[in-house]
């Protein structure tokens, strides 16, 4: 198991450095503009059966992209139930994130309206609905250099938190139709009329001014369902103001490892189990799931 986990973390580090410009440390060259310093880590739920693919963690997908005016982080979580219909749950999420990434790189998006980025990526999926089916959540966080603020759009139960001075100063709101049934973008096969299908415009959107050193975690529910929020905050607090990408990568790896370990602990009263009990479901243990961690600090 350790060898598989080591391979995934090594590949995540390599891919993270590529996505953020190919430097191991953001201090290695003179940069004076405001920016995110970002890394990614994570694991697929079925570690031994999943092939590594850039931008994917099992049925999860992610991207990191930037333009002259903005840095953009995104995650999506494919709905696993489609597997029983012979549909790859991760393909929808992967293509959605690739569409969004491409739109960012070609500057075909408004940095203060990330919900429009999700909508445009989704519309491109709809244009190819014969070949790509399924559902996913989505969370986009945009750092707008012009006003040093972040603009966010979140649909479903992926999400983000921002930590400053050891406290959460801003976070996403989880969107659920009912317990363990998040809001989701969908493209069902013909004849499936009872599938949940939320509009991109139903995403929760926020704007928040950030400060130098703020830490931002964007993640899928494999993290938030398994790692207690206090443990997340304490871990993120350690890298407040950190500009060294390698140290940030170590932090991201530790969060991913915590989430994976706790997800398979049958005796742990996880956030998911606590939430289940609030809904009159007698649950105990973590929730095995794909895990995606996108971690960034703000450098102003």
Coordinates of C-alpha atoms in Angstrom, one line a residue:
X1 CA 0.0 0.0 0.0
X2 CA 2.8 2.4 0.9
X3 CA 4.4 2.0 -2.5
X4 CA 1.2 2.8 -4.3
X5 CA 0.7 5.9 -2.1
X6 CA 4.2 7.0 -2.6
X7 CA 3.8 6.8 -6.4
X8 CA 0.6 8.9 -6.3
X9 CA 2.2 11.5 -4.2
X10 CA 5.3 11.7 -6.4
X11 CA 3.1 12.1 -9.5
X12 CA 0.9 14.7 -7.8
X13 CA 4.0 16.7 -6.9
X14 CA 5.3 16.5 -10.5
X15 CA 1.9 17.5 -11.9
X16 CA 1.5 20.3 -9.4
X17 CA 4.8 21.9 -10.3
X18 CA 4.0 21.6 -14.0
X19 CA 0.6 23.3 -13.5
X20 CA 2.1 26.2 -11.5
X21 CA 4.9 27.1 -13.9
X22 CA 7.5 24.4 -13.3
X23 CA 9.3 25.9 -10.3
X24 CA 9.7 24.1 -7.0
X25 CA 9.6 27.4 -5.1
X26 CA 7.8 30.6 -5.8
X27 CA 10.8 32.4 -4.3
X28 CA 13.2 31.1 -6.9
X29 CA 12.7 34.1 -9.2
X30 CA 11.7 37.7 -8.8
X31 CA 7.9 38.1 -9.0
X32 CA 6.3 41.3 -7.8
X33 CA 2.7 40.7 -8.9
X34 CA -0.1 39.4 -6.6
X35 CA -0.8 35.7 -7.1
X36 CA -1.7 32.3 -5.7
X37 CA 1.1 29.9 -4.9
X38 CA -0.7 26.6 -5.4
X39 CA -0.2 22.9 -5.2
X40 CA -2.3 19.8 -5.5
X41 CA -2.5 16.3 -3.9
X42 CA -4.9 13.5 -3.4
X43 CA -5.8 9.8 -4.0
X44 CA -8.4 7.8 -5.8
X45 CA -10.6 5.7 -3.6
X46 CA -9.5 2.4 -5.3
X47 CA -5.8 3.2 -5.2
X48 CA -4.5 -0.1 -6.7
X49 CA -7.0 -0.2 -9.5
X50 CA -6.7 3.4 -10.8
X51 CA -4.2 4.6 -13.4
X52 CA -2.6 7.9 -12.8
X53 CA -3.9 10.7 -15.1
X54 CA -3.0 14.4 -14.8
X55 CA -6.0 16.4 -13.6
X56 CA -7.8 13.3 -12.1
X57 CA -8.1 11.6 -8.7
X58 CA -10.4 8.6 -9.4
X59 CA -13.8 10.2 -10.2
X60 CA -12.6 13.6 -9.0
X61 CA -11.0 16.2 -11.3
X62 CA -9.1 19.4 -10.8
X63 CA -7.3 22.2 -12.6
X64 CA -5.0 25.1 -11.8
X65 CA -4.7 27.9 -14.4
X66 CA -3.7 31.5 -14.6
X67 CA -3.8 34.6 -16.8
X68 CA -2.3 38.0 -16.6
X69 CA -5.3 39.1 -14.5
X70 CA -6.3 36.1 -12.5
X71 CA -5.4 32.7 -10.9
X72 CA -8.0 30.0 -11.0
X73 CA -8.5 26.8 -9.0
X74 CA -11.2 24.2 -9.7
X75 CA -12.4 20.9 -8.5
X76 CA -15.2 18.6 -9.5
X77 CA -16.5 15.3 -8.1
X78 CA -18.2 12.8 -10.5
X79 CA -21.3 11.1 -9.1
X80 CA -20.3 7.4 -8.6
X81 CA -23.8 6.1 -9.0
X82 CA -23.5 6.2 -12.8
X83 CA -21.1 3.3 -12.7
X84 CA -24.0 0.9 -12.3
X85 CA -25.3 2.1 -15.7
X86 CA -22.0 1.4 -17.4
X87 CA -21.1 5.1 -17.4
X88 CA -17.6 6.3 -16.3
X89 CA -18.5 8.7 -13.4
X90 CA -15.1 10.5 -13.7
X91 CA -15.4 11.4 -17.3
X92 CA -18.0 14.1 -16.8
X93 CA -16.0 15.8 -14.1
X94 CA -12.8 15.5 -16.0
X95 CA -14.1 17.1 -19.2
X96 CA -15.9 19.8 -17.3
X97 CA -12.7 20.8 -15.6
X98 CA -10.7 20.6 -18.8
X99 CA -13.3 22.8 -20.5
X100 CA -13.0 25.4 -17.7
X101 CA -9.2 25.3 -17.8
X102 CA -9.1 25.9 -21.5
X103 CA -11.5 28.8 -21.2
X104 CA -9.3 30.3 -18.6
X105 CA -6.1 29.9 -20.6
X106 CA -7.6 31.5 -23.6
X107 CA -9.0 34.3 -21.4
X108 CA -12.5 33.5 -22.4
X109 CA -14.0 34.2 -19.0
X110 CA -14.8 37.0 -16.6
X111 CA -12.7 36.7 -13.4
X112 CA -15.4 38.2 -11.3
X113 CA -18.1 35.8 -12.5
X114 CA -16.8 32.2 -12.0
X115 CA -20.4 30.9 -12.2
X116 CA -20.3 31.9 -15.9
X117 CA -17.1 29.8 -16.3
X118 CA -18.9 26.8 -14.9
X119 CA -21.9 27.5 -17.1
X120 CA -19.7 27.8 -20.2
X121 CA -17.8 24.6 -19.4
X122 CA -21.1 22.8 -18.9
X123 CA -22.5 24.1 -22.2
X124 CA -19.6 22.7 -24.0
X125 CA -20.3 19.3 -22.4
X126 CA -23.9 19.6 -23.5
X127 CA -22.8 20.1 -27.1
X128 CA -21.2 16.6 -26.9
X129 CA -23.9 14.9 -24.8
X130 CA -23.9 11.8 -27.1
X131 CA -20.4 10.8 -25.9
X132 CA -20.2 12.3 -22.4
X133 CA -22.8 11.4 -19.8
X134 CA -23.0 11.6 -16.0
X135 CA -23.1 14.2 -13.2
X136 CA -20.7 16.1 -11.0
X137 CA -20.4 18.8 -8.4
X138 CA -18.1 21.8 -9.1
X139 CA -16.2 24.5 -7.2
X140 CA -14.2 27.3 -8.8
X141 CA -12.1 29.9 -6.9
X142 CA -10.7 32.9 -8.8
X143 CA -8.1 35.3 -7.5
X144 CA -8.6 38.6 -9.3
X145 CA -5.3 40.6 -9.2
X146 CA -7.0 43.9 -9.9
X147 CA -8.8 44.1 -6.5
X148 CA -7.0 41.4 -4.6
X149 CA -10.2 39.6 -4.0
X150 CA -11.4 36.1 -4.6
X151 CA -14.6 35.3 -6.5
X152 CA -16.1 31.8 -6.0
X153 CA -18.9 29.6 -7.4
X154 CA -19.8 26.3 -5.8
X155 CA -22.4 23.8 -6.7
X156 CA -22.8 20.7 -4.5
X157 CA -20.6 19.4 -1.7
X158 CA -17.1 20.2 -2.9
X159 CA -16.0 23.5 -1.5
X160 CA -13.3 25.7 0.0
X161 CA -12.1 27.3 3.2
X162 CA -9.9 30.3 3.8
X163 CA -7.8 30.4 6.9
X164 CA -6.2 33.6 8.4
X165 CA -4.5 33.8 11.8
X166 CA -5.6 30.3 12.6
X167 CA -9.3 30.9 12.0
X168 CA -11.7 30.4 9.1
X169 CA -12.6 33.8 7.7
X170 CA -14.6 32.6 4.7
X171 CA -15.9 29.3 3.4
X172 CA -18.3 27.8 0.9
X173 CA -21.8 26.6 1.7
X174 CA -22.6 23.0 1.0
X175 CA -25.6 22.5 -1.3
X176 CA -27.7 19.4 -0.7
X177 CA -31.1 18.3 -1.9
X178 CA -31.2 15.9 1.0
X179 CA -28.5 14.0 3.0
X180 CA -25.7 12.7 0.8
X181 CA -27.4 14.0 -2.3
X182 CA -25.6 17.2 -3.4
X183 CA -26.6 19.7 -6.1
X184 CA -25.0 18.5 -9.4
X185 CA -24.7 19.3 -13.0
X186 CA -26.0 16.4 -15.1
X187 CA -26.2 15.0 -18.6
X188 CA -28.3 11.8 -18.2
X189 CA -28.8 9.2 -21.0
X190 CA -32.0 9.5 -23.1
X191 CA -35.0 8.2 -21.2
X192 CA -33.6 9.0 -17.7
X193 CA -36.1 11.7 -16.7
X194 CA -35.8 11.3 -12.9
X195 CA -32.2 12.4 -12.6
X196 CA -31.3 15.4 -10.5
X197 CA -30.1 18.1 -12.8
X198 CA -29.3 21.5 -11.3
X199 CA -28.6 24.6 -13.4
X200 CA -25.1 26.2 -13.2
X201 CA -26.8 29.4 -12.1
X202 CA -27.9 27.6 -8.9
X203 CA -24.3 27.7 -7.7
X204 CA -23.6 29.6 -4.5
X205 CA -21.4 32.6 -5.4
X206 CA -19.3 34.8 -3.1
X207 CA -16.8 37.6 -3.1
X208 CA -14.1 38.1 -0.5
X209 CA -11.1 40.3 -0.1
X210 CA -7.9 38.3 0.8
X211 CA -4.8 39.3 2.7
X212 CA -1.2 38.4 2.2
X213 CA -0.5 35.0 3.7
X214 CA -4.1 33.7 3.6
X215 CA -4.3 30.0 3.1
X216 CA -7.0 28.6 0.7
X217 CA -8.1 25.0 0.6
X218 CA -10.3 23.9 -2.3
X219 CA -11.3 20.2 -2.0
X220 CA -13.8 17.5 -2.8
X221 CA -16.0 16.0 -0.2
X222 CA -13.5 13.1 0.3
X223 CA -11.7 15.7 2.5
X224 CA -14.5 17.5 4.2
X225 CA -16.4 14.2 5.0
X226 CA -13.4 12.7 6.7
X227 CA -11.2 15.3 8.3
X228 CA -12.6 17.3 11.3
X229 CA -12.6 21.0 10.5
X230 CA -10.4 21.9 13.5
X231 CA -7.8 19.5 12.3
X232 CA -7.9 21.1 8.8
X233 CA -7.6 24.6 10.3
X234 CA -4.7 23.6 12.5
X235 CA -2.9 22.1 9.6
X236 CA -3.5 25.0 7.3
X237 CA -2.5 27.5 10.0
X238 CA 1.1 26.1 9.8
X239 CA 1.6 27.3 6.3
X240 CA 0.1 30.7 6.6
X241 CA 2.3 33.1 4.7
X242 CA 4.4 30.2 3.2
X243 CA 5.7 30.9 -0.3
X244 CA 7.8 27.7 -0.6
X245 CA 5.9 25.4 -3.0
X246 CA 7.7 22.3 -1.6
X247 CA 6.5 23.1 1.9
X248 CA 3.0 23.7 0.6
X249 CA 3.1 20.4 -1.2
X250 CA 4.1 18.6 2.1
X251 CA 1.1 20.2 3.7
X252 CA -1.3 19.2 0.9
X253 CA 0.1 15.7 1.0
X254 CA -0.5 15.5 4.8
X255 CA -4.1 16.6 4.4
X256 CA -4.7 14.0 1.6
X257 CA -3.1 11.3 3.7
X258 CA -5.1 12.2 6.8
X259 CA -8.3 12.1 4.7
X260 CA -7.5 8.7 3.2
X261 CA -6.5 7.2 6.5
X262 CA -9.6 8.4 8.3
X263 CA -11.9 7.4 5.5
X264 CA -11.0 3.7 6.1
X265 CA -11.2 3.9 9.9
X266 CA -14.4 2.1 10.8
X267 CA -14.2 3.3 14.5
X268 CA -13.8 7.0 13.7
X269 CA -16.7 9.3 14.3
X270 CA -16.1 11.3 11.1
X271 CA -17.8 14.5 10.0
X272 CA -19.8 12.4 7.5
X273 CA -21.0 10.0 10.3
X274 CA -21.9 13.0 12.5
X275 CA -24.0 14.5 9.7
X276 CA -25.6 11.1 9.1
X277 CA -26.7 10.9 12.8
X278 CA -28.2 14.4 12.5
X279 CA -30.3 12.9 9.8
X280 CA -31.4 9.9 12.0
X281 CA -28.9 7.5 10.3
X282 CA -26.9 5.4 12.7
X283 CA -23.4 5.7 11.1
X284 CA -19.9 5.2 12.3
X285 CA -16.5 5.4 10.6
X286 CA -15.1 7.4 7.7
X287 CA -16.4 7.5 4.2
X288 CA -14.1 5.9 1.6
X289 CA -14.0 8.2 -1.4
X290 CA -11.7 9.9 -3.9
X291 CA -9.7 12.7 -2.4
X292 CA -8.6 15.9 -4.0
X293 CA -6.7 18.7 -2.3
X294 CA -5.9 22.0 -4.0
X295 CA -4.0 24.2 -1.7
X296 CA -2.9 27.8 -2.2
X297 CA -1.4 30.8 -0.3
X298 CA -1.9 34.4 -1.2
X299 CA 1.1 36.5 -2.1
X300 CA 0.4 40.2 -2.3

